[in-house]
Short mmCIF file of C-alpha atoms in Angstrom, two decimals:
data_model
loop_
_atom_site.label_atom_id
_atom_site.label_comp_id
_atom_site.label_asym_id
_atom_site.label_seq_id
_atom_site.Cartn_x
_atom_site.Cartn_y
_atom_site.Cartn_z
CA UNK O 24 66.59 123.32 88.84
CA UNK O 25 66.73 119.28 88.55
CA UNK O 26 69.32 119.43 91.40
CA UNK O 27 67.29 121.25 93.70
CA UNK O 28 64.63 119.26 93.32
CA UNK O 29 66.17 116.24 94.19
CA UNK O 30 67.20 118.33 97.40
CA UNK O 31 63.68 118.71 98.06
CA UNK O 32 62.85 115.47 97.41
CA UNK O 33 64.99 113.78 100.04
CA UNK O 34 64.55 116.25 102.45
CA UNK O 35 60.75 114.93 101.91
CA UNK O 36 61.24 111.65 101.95
CA UNK O 37 63.71 111.64 105.40
CA UNK O 38 60.79 114.12 106.94
CA UNK O 39 58.39 111.58 106.15
CA UNK O 40 60.91 108.34 107.01
CA UNK O 41 61.56 110.17 110.54
CA UNK O 42 57.93 110.23 110.95
CA UNK O 43 57.32 106.94 110.29
CA UNK O 44 59.72 105.28 112.46
CA UNK O 45 58.82 107.30 115.46
CA UNK O 46 55.27 106.73 114.66
CA UNK O 47 56.46 103.02 114.68
CA UNK O 48 58.19 103.35 118.08
CA UNK O 49 55.62 104.85 119.80
CA UNK O 50 52.82 102.41 118.41
CA UNK O 51 54.76 98.90 119.83
CA UNK O 52 55.75 100.87 123.00
CA UNK O 53 52.01 101.13 123.73
CA UNK O 54 50.74 98.15 121.97
CA UNK O 55 53.83 95.77 123.75
CA UNK O 56 55.44 97.88 126.27
CA UNK O 57 59.11 98.85 126.34
CA UNK O 58 61.55 96.37 124.57
CA UNK O 59 64.02 96.45 127.73
CA UNK O 60 62.72 92.55 128.34
CA UNK O 61 64.90 89.21 128.34
CA UNK O 62 62.38 87.36 126.60
CA UNK O 63 62.53 89.73 123.78
CA UNK O 64 66.75 88.69 122.97
CA UNK O 65 65.86 86.05 120.73
CA UNK O 66 68.77 84.59 118.66
CA UNK O 67 67.80 86.23 115.72
CA UNK O 68 66.53 89.37 117.62
CA UNK O 69 70.13 89.31 118.55
CA UNK O 70 71.60 89.05 114.96
CA UNK O 71 69.46 92.12 113.96
CA UNK O 72 70.73 94.06 116.83
CA UNK O 73 74.46 93.17 115.87
CA UNK O 74 73.15 93.81 112.01
CA UNK O 75 71.77 97.40 112.66
CA UNK O 76 74.72 98.79 114.76
CA UNK O 77 77.04 98.04 112.21
CA UNK O 78 75.20 100.26 109.87
CA UNK O 79 74.48 102.65 112.84
CA UNK O 80 78.52 102.65 113.25
CA UNK O 81 79.10 103.46 109.85
CA UNK O 82 76.85 106.04 109.77
CA UNK O 83 77.81 107.48 112.83
CA UNK O 84 81.48 107.95 111.36
CA UNK O 85 80.06 110.36 109.08
CA UNK O 86 77.96 112.54 111.52
CA UNK O 87 81.80 112.62 113.41
CA UNK O 88 83.22 113.99 110.43
CA UNK O 89 80.51 116.54 109.42
CA UNK O 90 80.31 118.02 113.25
CA UNK O 91 83.19 120.78 114.00
CA UNK O 92 83.41 119.77 117.72
CA UNK O 93 83.71 116.61 119.84
CA UNK O 94 80.65 117.71 122.30
CA UNK O 95 78.11 117.73 119.34
CA UNK O 96 79.64 114.51 117.48
CA UNK O 97 79.31 113.06 121.22
CA UNK O 98 75.45 114.21 121.25
CA UNK O 99 74.43 112.95 117.76
CA UNK O 100 76.25 109.55 118.47
CA UNK O 101 74.45 109.01 122.08
CA UNK O 102 71.05 109.97 119.85
CA UNK O 103 71.57 107.77 117.56
CA UNK O 104 72.70 104.57 119.62
CA UNK O 105 69.52 105.51 121.37
CA UNK O 106 67.01 106.35 118.55
CA UNK O 107 68.37 104.77 115.68
CA UNK O 108 66.77 105.58 112.12
CA UNK O 109 64.58 108.67 113.76
CA UNK O 110 68.49 110.02 114.56
CA UNK O 111 69.83 109.14 111.26
CA UNK O 112 66.49 111.31 109.82
CA UNK O 113 66.48 114.66 111.63
CA UNK O 114 70.19 114.45 110.99
CA UNK O 115 70.05 114.25 107.29
CA UNK O 116 67.34 116.80 106.92
CA UNK O 117 69.21 119.08 109.24
CA UNK O 118 71.71 119.03 106.57
CA UNK O 119 69.82 119.40 103.86
CA UNK O 120 67.87 122.73 105.49
CA UNK O 121 71.90 123.86 105.88
CA UNK O 122 71.94 124.39 102.14
CA UNK O 123 72.19 127.50 100.38
CA UNK O 124 70.46 128.01 97.45
CA UNK O 125 73.59 127.68 95.57
CA UNK O 126 74.32 124.33 96.92
CA UNK O 127 70.81 123.11 96.60
CA UNK O 128 71.19 123.79 92.83
CA UNK O 129 75.04 122.61 92.34
CA UNK O 130 75.63 119.42 93.85
CA UNK O 131 73.26 118.95 97.08
CA UNK O 132 74.34 115.54 98.18
CA UNK O 133 78.36 116.21 97.87
CA UNK O 134 77.48 119.16 100.36
CA UNK O 135 75.43 117.19 102.34
CA UNK O 136 77.99 115.21 103.00
CA UNK O 137 80.79 117.97 102.91
CA UNK O 138 81.80 118.69 106.91
CA UNK O 139 80.25 121.63 108.40
CA UNK O 140 81.72 124.76 107.77
CA UNK O 141 81.53 126.35 110.90
CA UNK O 142 85.14 124.99 112.53
CA UNK O 143 88.32 127.06 113.75
CA UNK O 144 90.26 125.90 110.42
CA UNK O 145 90.70 123.70 108.06
CA UNK O 146 93.65 122.14 109.32
CA UNK O 147 92.53 122.10 112.74
CA UNK O 148 89.11 120.06 112.18
CA UNK O 149 90.96 117.44 109.84
CA UNK O 150 93.89 116.98 112.41
CA UNK O 151 90.92 115.99 114.91
CA UNK O 152 88.98 113.97 112.23
CA UNK O 153 91.52 111.96 111.11
CA UNK O 154 90.79 109.07 113.52
CA UNK O 155 91.21 106.72 111.04
CA UNK O 156 93.59 106.22 108.35
CA UNK O 157 92.62 105.02 104.70
CA UNK O 158 93.97 101.67 106.00
CA UNK O 159 92.87 101.73 109.47
CA UNK O 160 89.11 102.06 108.17
CA UNK O 161 89.65 99.13 105.30
CA UNK O 162 90.79 96.94 108.55
CA UNK O 163 87.95 98.09 110.06
CA UNK O 164 85.08 97.62 107.89
CA UNK O 165 86.80 94.25 107.06
CA UNK O 166 86.42 92.92 110.69
CA UNK O 167 82.90 94.12 111.06
CA UNK O 168 81.76 92.56 108.03
CA UNK O 169 83.28 89.42 108.51
CA UNK O 170 81.91 89.74 111.85
CA UNK O 171 78.52 90.01 110.60
CA UNK O 172 78.76 87.28 108.21
CA UNK O 173 79.99 85.06 111.12
CA UNK O 174 76.90 86.34 112.84
CA UNK O 175 74.52 85.31 110.10
CA UNK O 176 76.32 81.82 109.72
CA UNK O 177 76.23 81.23 113.65
CA UNK O 178 72.54 82.30 114.05
CA UNK O 179 71.16 80.55 110.73
CA UNK O 180 73.32 77.01 112.18
CA UNK O 181 72.06 76.98 115.70
CA UNK O 182 68.51 78.75 115.79
CA UNK O 183 67.41 77.80 111.74
CA UNK O 184 65.80 80.22 109.06
CA UNK O 185 64.94 83.31 110.32
CA UNK O 186 62.04 83.77 108.01
CA UNK O 187 59.38 82.07 110.66
CA UNK O 188 56.21 83.79 111.85
CA UNK O 189 57.20 83.36 115.64
CA UNK O 190 60.15 85.49 115.25
CA UNK O 191 58.20 88.60 113.64
CA UNK O 192 57.47 90.10 117.27
CA UNK O 193 55.73 93.34 117.72
CA UNK O 194 59.20 94.92 118.75
CA UNK O 195 61.00 92.44 115.64
CA UNK O 196 58.87 94.11 113.31
CA UNK O 197 59.95 98.00 114.89
CA UNK O 198 63.78 96.67 115.06
CA UNK O 199 63.70 95.57 111.10
CA UNK O 200 61.77 98.89 110.11
CA UNK O 201 64.34 101.20 111.93
CA UNK O 202 67.05 98.85 110.33
CA UNK O 203 65.79 99.30 106.85
CA UNK O 204 65.35 103.46 107.16
CA UNK O 205 69.05 103.61 107.55
CA UNK O 206 69.54 101.19 104.72
CA UNK O 207 67.44 103.84 102.66
CA UNK O 208 69.77 106.39 104.07
CA UNK O 209 72.73 104.31 102.98
CA UNK O 210 71.29 103.45 99.75
CA UNK O 211 70.80 107.37 98.31
CA UNK O 212 74.76 107.36 99.15
CA UNK O 213 75.37 104.24 96.82
CA UNK O 214 73.48 105.54 94.32
CA UNK O 215 75.39 108.96 94.28
CA UNK O 216 78.43 107.17 94.30
CA UNK O 217 77.56 104.81 91.50
CA UNK O 218 78.34 105.41 88.03
CA UNK O 219 75.53 103.71 86.80
CA UNK O 220 71.67 102.89 87.96
CA UNK O 221 72.38 98.90 86.92
CA UNK O 222 75.51 99.01 89.44
CA UNK O 223 73.36 101.15 92.01
CA UNK O 224 70.24 98.64 91.41
CA UNK O 225 72.56 95.52 92.62
CA UNK O 226 74.14 96.89 95.59
CA UNK O 227 70.70 98.52 97.12
CA UNK O 228 69.61 95.04 96.24
CA UNK O 229 72.40 93.36 98.21
CA UNK O 230 72.06 95.94 101.12
CA UNK O 231 68.38 95.06 101.32
CA UNK O 232 69.17 91.35 101.52
CA UNK O 233 72.41 90.94 103.72
CA UNK O 234 72.31 94.50 105.44
CA UNK O 235 75.67 95.32 106.94
CA UNK O 236 77.61 92.73 105.32
CA UNK O 237 76.81 94.52 101.96
CA UNK O 238 77.99 97.80 103.80
CA UNK O 239 81.03 96.96 105.15
CA UNK O 240 81.91 95.39 102.03
CA UNK O 241 81.11 98.17 99.94
CA UNK O 242 82.55 100.65 102.16
CA UNK O 243 85.84 98.61 102.27
CA UNK O 244 85.90 98.23 98.55
CA UNK O 245 85.67 101.98 98.10
CA UNK O 246 88.36 102.42 100.38
CA UNK O 247 90.83 100.01 98.41
CA UNK O 248 90.21 102.72 95.67
CA UNK O 249 91.45 105.52 97.52
CA UNK O 250 95.40 105.99 98.16
CA UNK O 251 96.86 105.39 101.62
CA UNK O 252 98.00 108.66 101.69
CA UNK O 253 94.08 109.99 100.78
CA UNK O 254 92.16 111.39 103.96
CA UNK O 255 89.58 108.88 104.47
CA UNK O 256 86.79 111.23 104.03
CA UNK O 257 87.32 111.12 100.33
CA UNK O 258 85.41 107.84 100.63
CA UNK O 259 82.54 109.94 100.77
CA UNK O 260 82.48 111.71 97.61
CA UNK O 261 82.03 109.73 94.04
CA UNK O 262 84.91 110.78 91.55
CA UNK O 263 83.01 113.56 89.67
CA UNK O 264 82.10 115.29 92.49
CA UNK O 265 85.30 115.48 93.80
CA UNK O 266 86.84 116.62 90.43
CA UNK O 267 84.71 119.32 89.77
CA UNK O 268 84.83 120.83 93.46
CA UNK O 269 88.77 120.52 93.92
CA UNK O 270 88.89 121.93 90.78
CA UNK O 271 86.64 124.93 91.63
CA UNK O 272 88.45 125.36 95.06
CA UNK O 273 91.81 125.65 93.50
CA UNK O 274 90.43 128.19 90.88
CA UNK O 275 89.29 130.29 93.74
#
């Protein structure tokens, strides 16, 4: 019963967050015009966009794994790049709506993270989805983390502190809301992965403070806990869920 309530609660939360992100974009376009203006691209806006799109890449890699063909993967990636957290929320809500009653009662987050079932065969999909090995993914997220840290250090050195009122333009505010909606999505995953609320809270605080630098550090650490021979998508699941559901599959 608690698991079913969790599924309903998360689905509702992402519906609300999706509407919030959509309303923010519409309001900002109406009151401040389109964002494609050179004067909006200040050093801190550029740094925020780098931060934003590194998190988008992490979410996008999950979507590519989830989708059963490259056309749907490509469509969702384009939507994710163009609409950010609006797409994230829509995609997450759709995955919760696809859950069967049994999946909602057993382990809803596990089944939301798990690849969609509508695929030609497990082996064929696995071969298509194995874009990166565990070692390759470790390298990618380590490089992205270093890139984000370097971006932050460079922007602070050349443009000063980000905590200045003049930086908080309407589009910067909208971008930050978009960014932190994605942070919430990643935080739900971190809370699912971590064995204790204390560790979850620590990582979520770091996510809020340091954004995608923390995302990359966290993903890289999880990848280093996997064997190089493991499928890279194992990083999505916590150890308890993997043991329970892998055991169930073997019994079947």
